[in-house]
């Protein structure tokens, strides 16, 4: 596979289940090394970016969402001691801010057992907020609408459009052609 995307472009990777889409997403994000060639982001090999802390240029929503962190803020900020306003911006982009402020301690609400007790749609939106956090240059979304209702899907479409308008390159991996 070989392709190049400009800032603000959006690419859909569409195919049936088991065809290697998620594996390609993991290669693009540097989780898996490519068997040949390289993945470059802003002209730098993605593996170098991940190893030297440049991973902030990259947002990723995996198909199976693992939520790391103690509080909602920690999860969205990727365990970074981030400015709350940036966390709120990411949550708003994912359509989650209003829900979070209704939690007992808002952004400081403790999430137990990596969010295993949370509804799947809420977990997915937290994962989206985490992927959007920090003005990434590239966002890779693997089945981003799999657990979203129609309102959540509309917010996802709007968020993707805002990311593109901010010159963030977006890659959407899906088997559902509608997105």
JSON list of N, CA and C in Angstrom, two decimals, residues 8 10 15 24-25 30 35 47 65 90 96 99 112 122 128-129 131 135 139 147 149 153 169 176:
[
{"chain": "A", "resi": 8, "resn": "UNK", "atom": "N", "xyz": [-5.63, 18.16, 6.19]},
{"chain": "A", "resi": 8, "resn": "UNK", "atom": "CA", "xyz": [-7.04, 18.43, 5.99]},
{"chain": "A", "resi": 8, "resn": "UNK", "atom": "C", "xyz": [-7.76, 17.44, 5.11]},
{"chain": "A", "resi": 10, "resn": "UNK", "atom": "N", "xyz": [-9.22, 13.67, 4.05]},
{"chain": "A", "resi": 10, "resn": "UNK", "atom": "CA", "xyz": [-9.82, 12.55, 4.76]},
{"chain": "A", "resi": 10, "resn": "UNK", "atom": "C", "xyz": [-9.82, 11.34, 3.83]},
{"chain": "A", "resi": 15, "resn": "UNK", "atom": "N", "xyz": [-13.57, -2.02, 3.87]},
{"chain": "A", "resi": 15, "resn": "UNK", "atom": "CA", "xyz": [-13.45, -3.41, 3.47]},
{"chain": "A", "resi": 15, "resn": "UNK", "atom": "C", "xyz": [-14.18, -4.31, 4.45]},
{"chain": "A", "resi": 24, "resn": "UNK", "atom": "N", "xyz": [-3.70, -2.35, 9.23]},
{"chain": "A", "resi": 24, "resn": "UNK", "atom": "CA", "xyz": [-3.16, -1.20, 8.51]},
{"chain": "A", "resi": 24, "resn": "UNK", "atom": "C", "xyz": [-3.21, 0.04, 9.40]},
{"chain": "A", "resi": 25, "resn": "UNK", "atom": "N", "xyz": [-4.31, 0.23, 10.12]},
{"chain": "A", "resi": 25, "resn": "UNK", "atom": "CA", "xyz": [-4.41, 1.36, 11.05]},
{"chain": "A", "resi": 25, "resn": "UNK", "atom": "C", "xyz": [-3.33, 1.32, 12.12]},
{"chain": "A", "resi": 30, "resn": "UNK", "atom": "N", "xyz": [1.92, 3.43, 14.02]},
{"chain": "A", "resi": 30, "resn": "UNK", "atom": "CA", "xyz": [3.20, 3.03, 14.59]},
{"chain": "A", "resi": 30, "resn": "UNK", "atom": "C", "xyz": [3.12, 1.96, 15.67]},
{"chain": "A", "resi": 35, "resn": "UNK", "atom": "N", "xyz": [6.12, -4.27, 7.35]},
{"chain": "A", "resi": 35, "resn": "UNK", "atom": "CA", "xyz": [7.04, -5.33, 6.92]},
{"chain": "A", "resi": 35, "resn": "UNK", "atom": "C", "xyz": [8.03, -4.80, 5.89]},
{"chain": "A", "resi": 47, "resn": "UNK", "atom": "N", "xyz": [7.63, 5.67, 13.71]},
{"chain": "A", "resi": 47, "resn": "UNK", "atom": "CA", "xyz": [8.25, 4.96, 14.85]},
{"chain": "A", "resi": 47, "resn": "UNK", "atom": "C", "xyz": [9.17, 5.88, 15.64]},
{"chain": "A", "resi": 65, "resn": "UNK", "atom": "N", "xyz": [-11.47, -0.23, 22.58]},
{"chain": "A", "resi": 65, "resn": "UNK", "atom": "CA", "xyz": [-11.04, 0.96, 23.32]},
{"chain": "A", "resi": 65, "resn": "UNK", "atom": "C", "xyz": [-10.57, 0.60, 24.72]},
{"chain": "A", "resi": 90, "resn": "UNK", "atom": "N", "xyz": [-11.52, 19.06, 23.44]},
{"chain": "A", "resi": 90, "resn": "UNK", "atom": "CA", "xyz": [-11.57, 17.72, 22.85]},
{"chain": "A", "resi": 90, "resn": "UNK", "atom": "C", "xyz": [-12.90, 17.04, 23.17]},
{"chain": "A", "resi": 96, "resn": "UNK", "atom": "N", "xyz": [-19.21, 15.27, 24.04]},
{"chain": "A", "resi": 96, "resn": "UNK", "atom": "CA", "xyz": [-19.25, 14.63, 25.35]},
{"chain": "A", "resi": 96, "resn": "UNK", "atom": "C", "xyz": [-19.25, 15.62, 26.51]},
{"chain": "A", "resi": 99, "resn": "UNK", "atom": "N", "xyz": [-22.38, 15.81, 28.84]},
{"chain": "A", "resi": 99, "resn": "UNK", "atom": "CA", "xyz": [-22.51, 14.59, 29.65]},
{"chain": "A", "resi": 99, "resn": "UNK", "atom": "C", "xyz": [-21.51, 14.59, 30.79]},
{"chain": "A", "resi": 112, "resn": "UNK", "atom": "N", "xyz": [-13.59, 3.76, 37.13]},
{"chain": "A", "resi": 112, "resn": "UNK", "atom": "CA", "xyz": [-13.05, 2.51, 37.68]},
{"chain": "A", "resi": 112, "resn": "UNK", "atom": "C", "xyz": [-12.80, 1.47, 36.60]},
{"chain": "A", "resi": 122, "resn": "UNK", "atom": "N", "xyz": [-20.53, 5.70, 25.51]},
{"chain": "A", "resi": 122, "resn": "UNK", "atom": "CA", "xyz": [-19.78, 6.67, 26.30]},
{"chain": "A", "resi": 122, "resn": "UNK", "atom": "C", "xyz": [-18.29, 6.39, 26.20]},
{"chain": "A", "resi": 128, "resn": "UNK", "atom": "N", "xyz": [-12.88, 8.92, 21.38]},
{"chain": "A", "resi": 128, "resn": "UNK", "atom": "CA", "xyz": [-12.83, 9.96, 20.34]},
{"chain": "A", "resi": 128, "resn": "UNK", "atom": "C", "xyz": [-12.23, 11.24, 20.89]},
{"chain": "A", "resi": 129, "resn": "UNK", "atom": "N", "xyz": [-12.67, 11.65, 22.08]},
{"chain": "A", "resi": 129, "resn": "UNK", "atom": "CA", "xyz": [-12.12, 12.87, 22.68]},
{"chain": "A", "resi": 129, "resn": "UNK", "atom": "C", "xyz": [-10.62, 12.72, 22.87]},
{"chain": "A", "resi": 131, "resn": "UNK", "atom": "N", "xyz": [-8.61, 10.85, 21.08]},
{"chain": "A", "resi": 131, "resn": "UNK", "atom": "CA", "xyz": [-7.98, 10.92, 19.75]},
{"chain": "A", "resi": 131, "resn": "UNK", "atom": "C", "xyz": [-7.90, 12.36, 19.25]},
{"chain": "A", "resi": 135, "resn": "UNK", "atom": "N", "xyz": [-4.61, 18.88, 19.36]},
{"chain": "A", "resi": 135, "resn": "UNK", "atom": "CA", "xyz": [-4.37, 19.35, 17.99]},
{"chain": "A", "resi": 135, "resn": "UNK", "atom": "C", "xyz": [-3.48, 18.42, 17.18]},
{"chain": "A", "resi": 139, "resn": "UNK", "atom": "N", "xyz": [-5.31, 11.92, 12.55]},
{"chain": "A", "resi": 139, "resn": "UNK", "atom": "CA", "xyz": [-6.22, 11.16, 13.41]},
{"chain": "A", "resi": 139, "resn": "UNK", "atom": "C", "xyz": [-6.65, 9.92, 12.63]},
{"chain": "A", "resi": 147, "resn": "UNK", "atom": "N", "xyz": [-20.54, 2.13, 17.97]},
{"chain": "A", "resi": 147, "resn": "UNK", "atom": "CA", "xyz": [-21.42, 2.13, 19.14]},
{"chain": "A", "resi": 147, "resn": "UNK", "atom": "C", "xyz": [-22.16, 3.44, 19.33]},
{"chain": "A", "resi": 149, "resn": "UNK", "atom": "N", "xyz": [-25.21, 6.21, 18.55]},
{"chain": "A", "resi": 149, "resn": "UNK", "atom": "CA", "xyz": [-26.56, 6.37, 18.05]},
{"chain": "A", "resi": 149, "resn": "UNK", "atom": "C", "xyz": [-26.54, 7.43, 16.95]},
{"chain": "A", "resi": 153, "resn": "UNK", "atom": "N", "xyz": [-23.47, 9.84, 15.92]},
{"chain": "A", "resi": 153, "resn": "UNK", "atom": "CA", "xyz": [-22.89, 9.76, 14.57]},
{"chain": "A", "resi": 153, "resn": "UNK", "atom": "C", "xyz": [-22.86, 11.13, 13.91]},
{"chain": "A", "resi": 169, "resn": "UNK", "atom": "N", "xyz": [-5.33, 15.73, 9.15]},
{"chain": "A", "resi": 169, "resn": "UNK", "atom": "CA", "xyz": [-5.61, 14.65, 8.22]},
{"chain": "A", "resi": 169, "resn": "UNK", "atom": "C", "xyz": [-6.35, 13.55, 8.99]},
{"chain": "A", "resi": 176, "resn": "UNK", "atom": "N", "xyz": [-18.51, -0.19, 7.21]},
{"chain": "A", "resi": 176, "resn": "UNK", "atom": "CA", "xyz": [-19.81, 0.42, 6.93]},
{"chain": "A", "resi": 176, "resn": "UNK", "atom": "C", "xyz": [-19.61, 1.61, 5.99]}
]
